[in-house]
C-alpha cells in the first residue's frame, strides 16, 4: 500500500491496495489514516455493493438512508447517486448535496464518516469538494474563538426537506424532530476542534435572533470554505472516497447531465453514542 498527502495535513491518497484482499494490519492502518487526516481516497477499487458495505463496517455500523427509493435492492445501506434512467425510471438521487453541509445534521447522532464509491464518472465536472474545518478553526483569532466557542446550532430535517423539495412523511416527522449541535466540534479520537457551521436545514443559533443567527452561519460557512481550506476531488472510476464529518464540510459540483453519466454508491456511518457523550 502506498500513501501520499492530498492537501498539506488534510487527506491521504492510498494506492496499490485491494481492500477486499488486504490484511487486518493494512485495514487498521486505513482506519487510522482517516481518523488522523479527515479524509482518504483509495484508488482503483472494484467492489460489489456487498463488498462496499463490508469495507464501510471497518469504520462503524452503516446507517440506513431516510430516503429508501434510491437504495440498492437487497442492500438498504447502499444509496445511489446517479442521473441514470432504467426502464424510464431514475435509479438514483440526481443531486445529493449541492450546498456545503455535513451529513445527517438533523440526527441527534449526526454522520460520522461518509463513503462515496465511483462506478461511472463524467469526463468533466462533478468534483466533490471537501473543506478542512480544523484548519479553519486553528486560523481564527483567539477573541473570535471565544465568541464562537459555546454557540449551539438548531438543525431541522423538516426545514431541509422543504429546501430540497422532497416529501416529508409522518414517519420522518416522528423519527427526526429538530436537534441542537455545538458549532465547535471536538474530534472524538484526535481531540482537534473543528468550526462546523451548516446553513442549509438550520433554523439558526440558540439565543441569537434571526436574521443575525442565520447570517452568522452563512458568514462562517463562507469562512471555512475559502479556497485555502478546500480539497477538490476529481473522480476516476474505482475511487473510494471517505471523509470524516466531524472535521469536514462537503458539497457536490455540477456536470453536463445530457452528455455524461455519473453513478456513485454511497454508504455512511452514524456517530456512535459515545462520540457525543464525550463531547
Ligand atoms: Fe452529503
Short mmCIF file of C-alpha atoms and ligand atoms in Angstrom, two decimals:
data_model
loop_
_atom_site.label_atom_id
_atom_site.label_comp_id
_atom_site.label_asym_id
_atom_site.label_seq_id
_atom_site.Cartn_x
_atom_site.Cartn_y
_atom_site.Cartn_z
CA UNK A 1 0.00 0.00 0.00
CA UNK A 2 1.30 3.45 -0.96
CA UNK A 3 0.18 6.73 0.63
CA UNK A 4 0.61 10.42 -0.12
CA UNK A 5 -0.96 13.67 1.14
CA UNK A 6 -4.00 15.11 -0.65
CA UNK A 7 -3.59 18.62 0.78
CA UNK A 8 -0.97 19.53 3.43
CA UNK A 9 -2.06 17.58 6.54
CA UNK A 10 -5.69 17.10 5.39
CA UNK A 11 -6.47 13.90 3.49
CA UNK A 12 -4.44 10.91 2.29
CA UNK A 13 -4.39 9.22 -1.10
CA UNK A 14 -3.99 5.45 -0.89
CA UNK A 15 -2.98 3.26 -3.85
CA UNK A 16 -1.62 -0.20 -4.58
CA UNK A 17 -4.11 -1.99 -2.37
CA UNK A 18 -7.24 -4.10 -2.93
CA UNK A 19 -9.40 -3.56 0.15
CA UNK A 20 -11.20 -6.90 -0.39
CA UNK A 21 -7.87 -8.77 -0.06
CA UNK A 22 -5.98 -6.56 2.41
CA UNK A 23 -4.65 -7.87 5.73
CA UNK A 24 -6.10 -6.74 9.06
CA UNK A 25 -2.94 -4.69 9.66
CA UNK A 26 -3.44 -2.82 6.39
CA UNK A 27 -7.15 -2.24 7.04
CA UNK A 28 -6.37 -0.97 10.57
CA UNK A 29 -3.87 1.45 9.02
CA UNK A 30 -6.53 2.73 6.57
CA UNK A 31 -8.88 3.44 9.52
CA UNK A 32 -6.06 5.17 11.41
CA UNK A 33 -5.28 7.36 8.39
CA UNK A 34 -8.90 8.51 8.16
CA UNK A 35 -9.10 9.30 11.88
CA UNK A 36 -5.82 11.21 11.76
CA UNK A 37 -6.26 13.11 8.47
CA UNK A 38 -10.02 13.73 7.96
CA UNK A 39 -10.32 12.09 4.52
CA UNK A 40 -8.89 9.27 2.42
CA UNK A 41 -9.12 8.30 -1.25
CA UNK A 42 -8.48 4.65 -2.02
CA UNK A 43 -7.79 4.39 -5.76
CA UNK A 44 -8.71 1.72 -8.25
CA UNK A 45 -11.15 -0.49 -6.32
CA UNK A 46 -13.55 -2.99 -7.94
CA UNK A 47 -16.29 -3.61 -5.39
CA UNK A 48 -19.77 -5.14 -5.31
CA UNK A 49 -22.32 -3.29 -3.15
CA UNK A 50 -21.85 -6.02 -0.51
CA UNK A 51 -18.05 -5.53 -0.51
CA UNK A 52 -18.61 -1.78 -0.12
CA UNK A 53 -20.78 -2.47 2.94
CA UNK A 54 -18.09 -4.80 4.35
CA UNK A 55 -15.45 -2.07 3.91
CA UNK A 56 -17.80 0.51 5.44
CA UNK A 57 -18.09 -1.66 8.57
CA UNK A 58 -14.40 -1.03 9.31
CA UNK A 59 -15.40 2.46 10.44
CA UNK A 60 -18.58 1.60 12.36
CA UNK A 61 -22.16 0.49 11.82
CA UNK A 62 -23.64 1.50 8.42
CA UNK A 63 -26.77 3.62 8.72
CA UNK A 64 -29.87 3.38 6.56
CA UNK A 65 -30.85 6.36 4.45
CA UNK A 66 -34.12 8.11 5.30
CA UNK A 67 -34.91 8.08 1.55
CA UNK A 68 -35.47 4.42 0.63
CA UNK A 69 -36.38 4.88 -3.04
CA UNK A 70 -32.77 5.06 -4.25
CA UNK A 71 -31.13 2.30 -2.23
CA UNK A 72 -29.67 -0.78 -3.96
CA UNK A 73 -32.16 -3.69 -3.96
CA UNK A 74 -31.16 -6.07 -1.15
CA UNK A 75 -28.59 -3.59 0.24
CA UNK A 76 -30.56 -0.96 2.20
CA UNK A 77 -27.34 0.69 3.44
CA UNK A 78 -26.14 1.50 -0.11
CA UNK A 79 -27.63 4.64 -1.66
CA UNK A 80 -27.28 5.53 -5.35
CA UNK A 81 -26.39 8.98 -6.65
CA UNK A 82 -26.91 8.96 -10.40
CA UNK A 83 -28.55 10.52 -13.45
CA UNK A 84 -29.02 7.05 -14.95
CA UNK A 85 -32.54 6.09 -16.04
CA UNK A 86 -33.51 2.41 -16.34
CA UNK A 87 -36.90 1.41 -17.84
CA UNK A 88 -37.96 5.05 -17.72
CA UNK A 89 -37.22 5.41 -14.01
CA UNK A 90 -34.30 7.23 -12.36
CA UNK A 91 -32.21 4.74 -10.36
CA UNK A 92 -30.58 7.31 -8.07
CA UNK A 93 -30.74 10.73 -6.49
CA UNK A 94 -29.66 13.36 -9.01
CA UNK A 95 -28.30 15.81 -6.55
CA UNK A 96 -27.23 14.62 -3.11
CA UNK A 97 -25.91 17.87 -1.70
CA UNK A 98 -25.06 20.86 -3.84
CA UNK A 99 -24.68 23.22 -0.85
CA UNK A 100 -21.99 22.98 1.85
CA UNK A 101 -23.00 20.67 4.69
CA UNK A 102 -22.04 17.76 6.91
CA UNK A 103 -24.12 14.59 6.69
CA UNK A 104 -27.12 13.88 8.91
CA UNK A 105 -27.00 17.21 10.81
CA UNK A 106 -30.70 16.62 11.53
CA UNK A 107 -29.96 13.48 13.59
CA UNK A 108 -29.29 13.51 17.33
CA UNK A 109 -26.19 11.49 16.39
CA UNK A 110 -25.04 13.05 13.08
CA UNK A 111 -22.96 11.39 10.38
CA UNK A 112 -19.51 10.15 11.39
CA UNK A 113 -17.97 9.17 8.07
CA UNK A 114 -19.37 9.09 4.53
CA UNK A 115 -18.12 6.84 1.73
CA UNK A 116 -18.59 7.50 -1.99
CA UNK A 117 -17.56 4.85 -4.48
CA UNK A 118 -17.47 5.75 -8.19
CA UNK A 119 -18.58 3.25 -10.87
CA UNK A 120 -19.15 5.76 -13.69
CA UNK A 121 -17.78 9.29 -13.79
CA UNK A 122 -18.28 12.23 -16.18
CA UNK A 123 -15.20 13.25 -18.18
CA UNK A 124 -15.57 16.76 -16.74
CA UNK A 125 -17.37 18.29 -13.74
CA UNK A 126 -18.89 16.50 -10.71
CA UNK A 127 -15.89 17.16 -8.45
CA UNK A 128 -16.61 16.57 -4.76
CA UNK A 129 -15.31 19.42 -2.60
CA UNK A 130 -14.15 18.87 0.98
CA UNK A 131 -13.38 21.70 3.42
CA UNK A 132 -10.89 21.19 6.27
CA UNK A 133 -12.72 22.56 9.33
CA UNK A 134 -9.85 22.05 11.81
CA UNK A 135 -7.53 24.25 9.74
CA UNK A 136 -10.28 26.91 9.58
CA UNK A 137 -10.75 26.85 13.37
CA UNK A 138 -7.00 26.96 14.02
CA UNK A 139 -6.71 30.11 11.88
CA UNK A 140 -9.30 32.13 13.83
CA UNK A 141 -8.01 34.85 16.16
CA UNK A 142 -8.35 33.96 19.86
CA UNK A 143 -11.04 36.60 20.56
CA UNK A 144 -13.18 35.26 17.71
CA UNK A 145 -12.75 31.71 19.02
CA UNK A 146 -14.07 32.89 22.42
CA UNK A 147 -17.15 34.46 20.80
CA UNK A 148 -18.00 31.28 18.92
CA UNK A 149 -16.90 28.61 21.39
CA UNK A 150 -20.22 27.94 23.15
CA UNK A 151 -22.70 28.55 20.32
CA UNK A 152 -25.30 25.90 19.54
CA UNK A 153 -26.97 25.42 16.13
CA UNK A 154 -30.64 24.50 15.60
CA UNK A 155 -30.97 21.82 12.88
CA UNK A 156 -34.23 20.71 11.27
CA UNK A 157 -34.97 17.84 8.89
CA UNK A 158 -38.35 19.42 8.07
CA UNK A 159 -36.56 22.60 7.02
CA UNK A 160 -34.05 20.64 4.92
CA UNK A 161 -36.87 18.73 3.18
CA UNK A 162 -38.64 21.98 2.35
CA UNK A 163 -35.37 23.38 0.98
CA UNK A 164 -34.75 20.32 -1.22
CA UNK A 165 -38.40 19.99 -2.24
CA UNK A 166 -38.52 16.36 -1.02
CA UNK A 167 -41.57 14.77 0.56
CA UNK A 168 -41.71 14.82 4.35
CA UNK A 169 -43.63 11.80 5.66
CA UNK A 170 -45.34 11.49 9.04
CA UNK A 171 -42.67 8.87 9.89
CA UNK A 172 -39.86 11.35 9.15
CA UNK A 173 -41.57 13.93 11.35
CA UNK A 174 -41.80 11.47 14.23
CA UNK A 175 -38.30 9.99 13.85
CA UNK A 176 -36.48 13.24 13.10
CA UNK A 177 -37.53 16.06 15.44
CA UNK A 178 -35.38 19.21 15.50
CA UNK A 179 -31.95 18.77 17.15
CA UNK A 180 -29.23 21.05 18.52
CA UNK A 181 -25.47 20.64 17.97
CA UNK A 182 -22.47 22.69 19.15
CA UNK A 183 -20.98 24.92 16.45
CA UNK A 184 -17.50 23.82 17.55
CA UNK A 185 -17.00 20.08 17.23
CA UNK A 186 -14.30 18.27 19.22
CA UNK A 187 -12.98 15.25 17.34
CA UNK A 188 -13.80 12.03 19.23
CA UNK A 189 -10.41 10.43 18.52
CA UNK A 190 -7.77 13.09 17.97
CA UNK A 191 -9.31 15.86 20.13
CA UNK A 192 -8.85 18.59 17.49
CA UNK A 193 -11.50 21.31 17.33
CA UNK A 194 -13.42 21.99 14.12
CA UNK A 195 -15.54 25.01 13.20
CA UNK A 196 -18.61 23.23 11.78
CA UNK A 197 -21.35 25.58 10.58
CA UNK A 198 -24.19 24.17 8.46
CA UNK A 199 -26.62 26.69 6.99
CA UNK A 200 -28.92 24.53 4.80
CA UNK A 201 -31.58 22.99 7.04
CA UNK A 202 -30.52 25.11 10.03
CA UNK A 203 -33.06 27.36 11.71
CA UNK A 204 -30.38 29.49 13.34
CA UNK A 205 -28.32 29.73 16.54
CA UNK A 206 -29.74 29.32 20.04
CA UNK A 207 -30.08 32.68 21.78
CA UNK A 208 -29.34 34.68 18.61
CA UNK A 209 -32.36 36.27 16.89
CA UNK A 210 -32.77 35.85 13.15
CA UNK A 211 -31.73 37.06 10.67
CA UNK A 212 -28.48 37.58 12.67
CA UNK A 213 -28.23 33.87 13.58
CA UNK A 214 -28.69 32.60 10.04
CA UNK A 215 -26.45 35.36 8.69
CA UNK A 216 -23.69 34.35 11.11
CA UNK A 217 -23.96 30.71 9.97
CA UNK A 218 -23.72 31.80 6.33
CA UNK A 219 -20.72 34.01 7.12
CA UNK A 220 -18.97 31.11 8.88
CA UNK A 221 -19.71 28.71 6.01
CA UNK A 222 -18.11 31.25 3.66
CA UNK A 223 -15.10 31.46 6.00
CA UNK A 224 -14.47 27.70 6.29
CA UNK A 225 -14.95 27.14 2.54
CA UNK A 226 -12.29 29.54 1.34
CA UNK A 227 -10.14 28.01 -1.34
CA UNK A 228 -7.20 27.53 1.00
CA UNK A 229 -9.24 25.03 3.08
CA UNK A 230 -10.68 23.05 0.15
CA UNK A 231 -9.62 19.77 -1.39
CA UNK A 232 -11.38 19.24 -4.76
CA UNK A 233 -11.69 15.57 -5.58
CA UNK A 234 -11.54 14.84 -9.31
CA UNK A 235 -13.16 11.47 -9.80
CA UNK A 236 -11.73 8.40 -11.51
CA UNK A 237 -13.64 5.15 -11.91
CA UNK A 238 -12.86 2.90 -8.92
CA UNK A 239 -12.19 5.75 -6.48
CA UNK A 240 -13.38 5.14 -2.94
CA UNK A 241 -13.53 8.48 -1.10
CA UNK A 242 -14.14 8.58 2.64
CA UNK A 243 -14.42 11.72 4.75
CA UNK A 244 -14.97 12.37 8.42
CA UNK A 245 -17.97 14.64 9.04
CA UNK A 246 -16.56 15.69 12.42
CA UNK A 247 -14.00 17.87 10.67
CA UNK A 248 -15.24 18.24 7.07
CA UNK A 249 -17.95 20.13 5.18
CA UNK A 250 -18.60 18.86 1.67
CA UNK A 251 -20.57 19.62 -1.46
CA UNK A 252 -21.04 18.29 -4.97
CA UNK A 253 -20.49 20.27 -8.16
CA UNK A 254 -22.49 20.14 -11.41
CA UNK A 255 -21.77 18.29 -14.64
CA UNK A 256 -23.47 18.05 -18.03
CA UNK A 257 -26.25 15.54 -17.36
CA UNK A 258 -27.27 15.35 -21.01
CA UNK A 259 -23.75 14.40 -22.07
CA UNK A 260 -22.38 12.24 -19.24
CA UNK A 261 -23.45 9.50 -16.83
CA UNK A 262 -22.50 9.53 -13.18
CA UNK A 263 -23.02 6.51 -10.96
CA UNK A 264 -21.77 6.71 -7.39
CA UNK A 265 -22.61 4.41 -4.48
CA UNK A 266 -22.83 5.98 -1.04
CA UNK A 267 -22.74 4.48 2.43
CA UNK A 268 -22.45 6.28 5.72
CA UNK A 269 -21.83 5.70 9.38
CA UNK A 270 -23.88 7.44 12.02
CA UNK A 271 -21.87 8.68 15.00
CA UNK A 272 -21.97 6.14 17.83
CA UNK A 273 -23.47 7.28 21.15
CA UNK A 274 -20.04 7.59 22.79
CA UNK A 275 -18.86 10.22 20.28
CA UNK A 276 -21.49 12.61 21.52
CA UNK A 277 -21.45 11.58 25.18
CA UNK A 278 -17.73 12.52 25.27
CA UNK A 279 -18.12 15.92 23.58
FE1 LIG B 1 -23.74 15.00 1.93
#
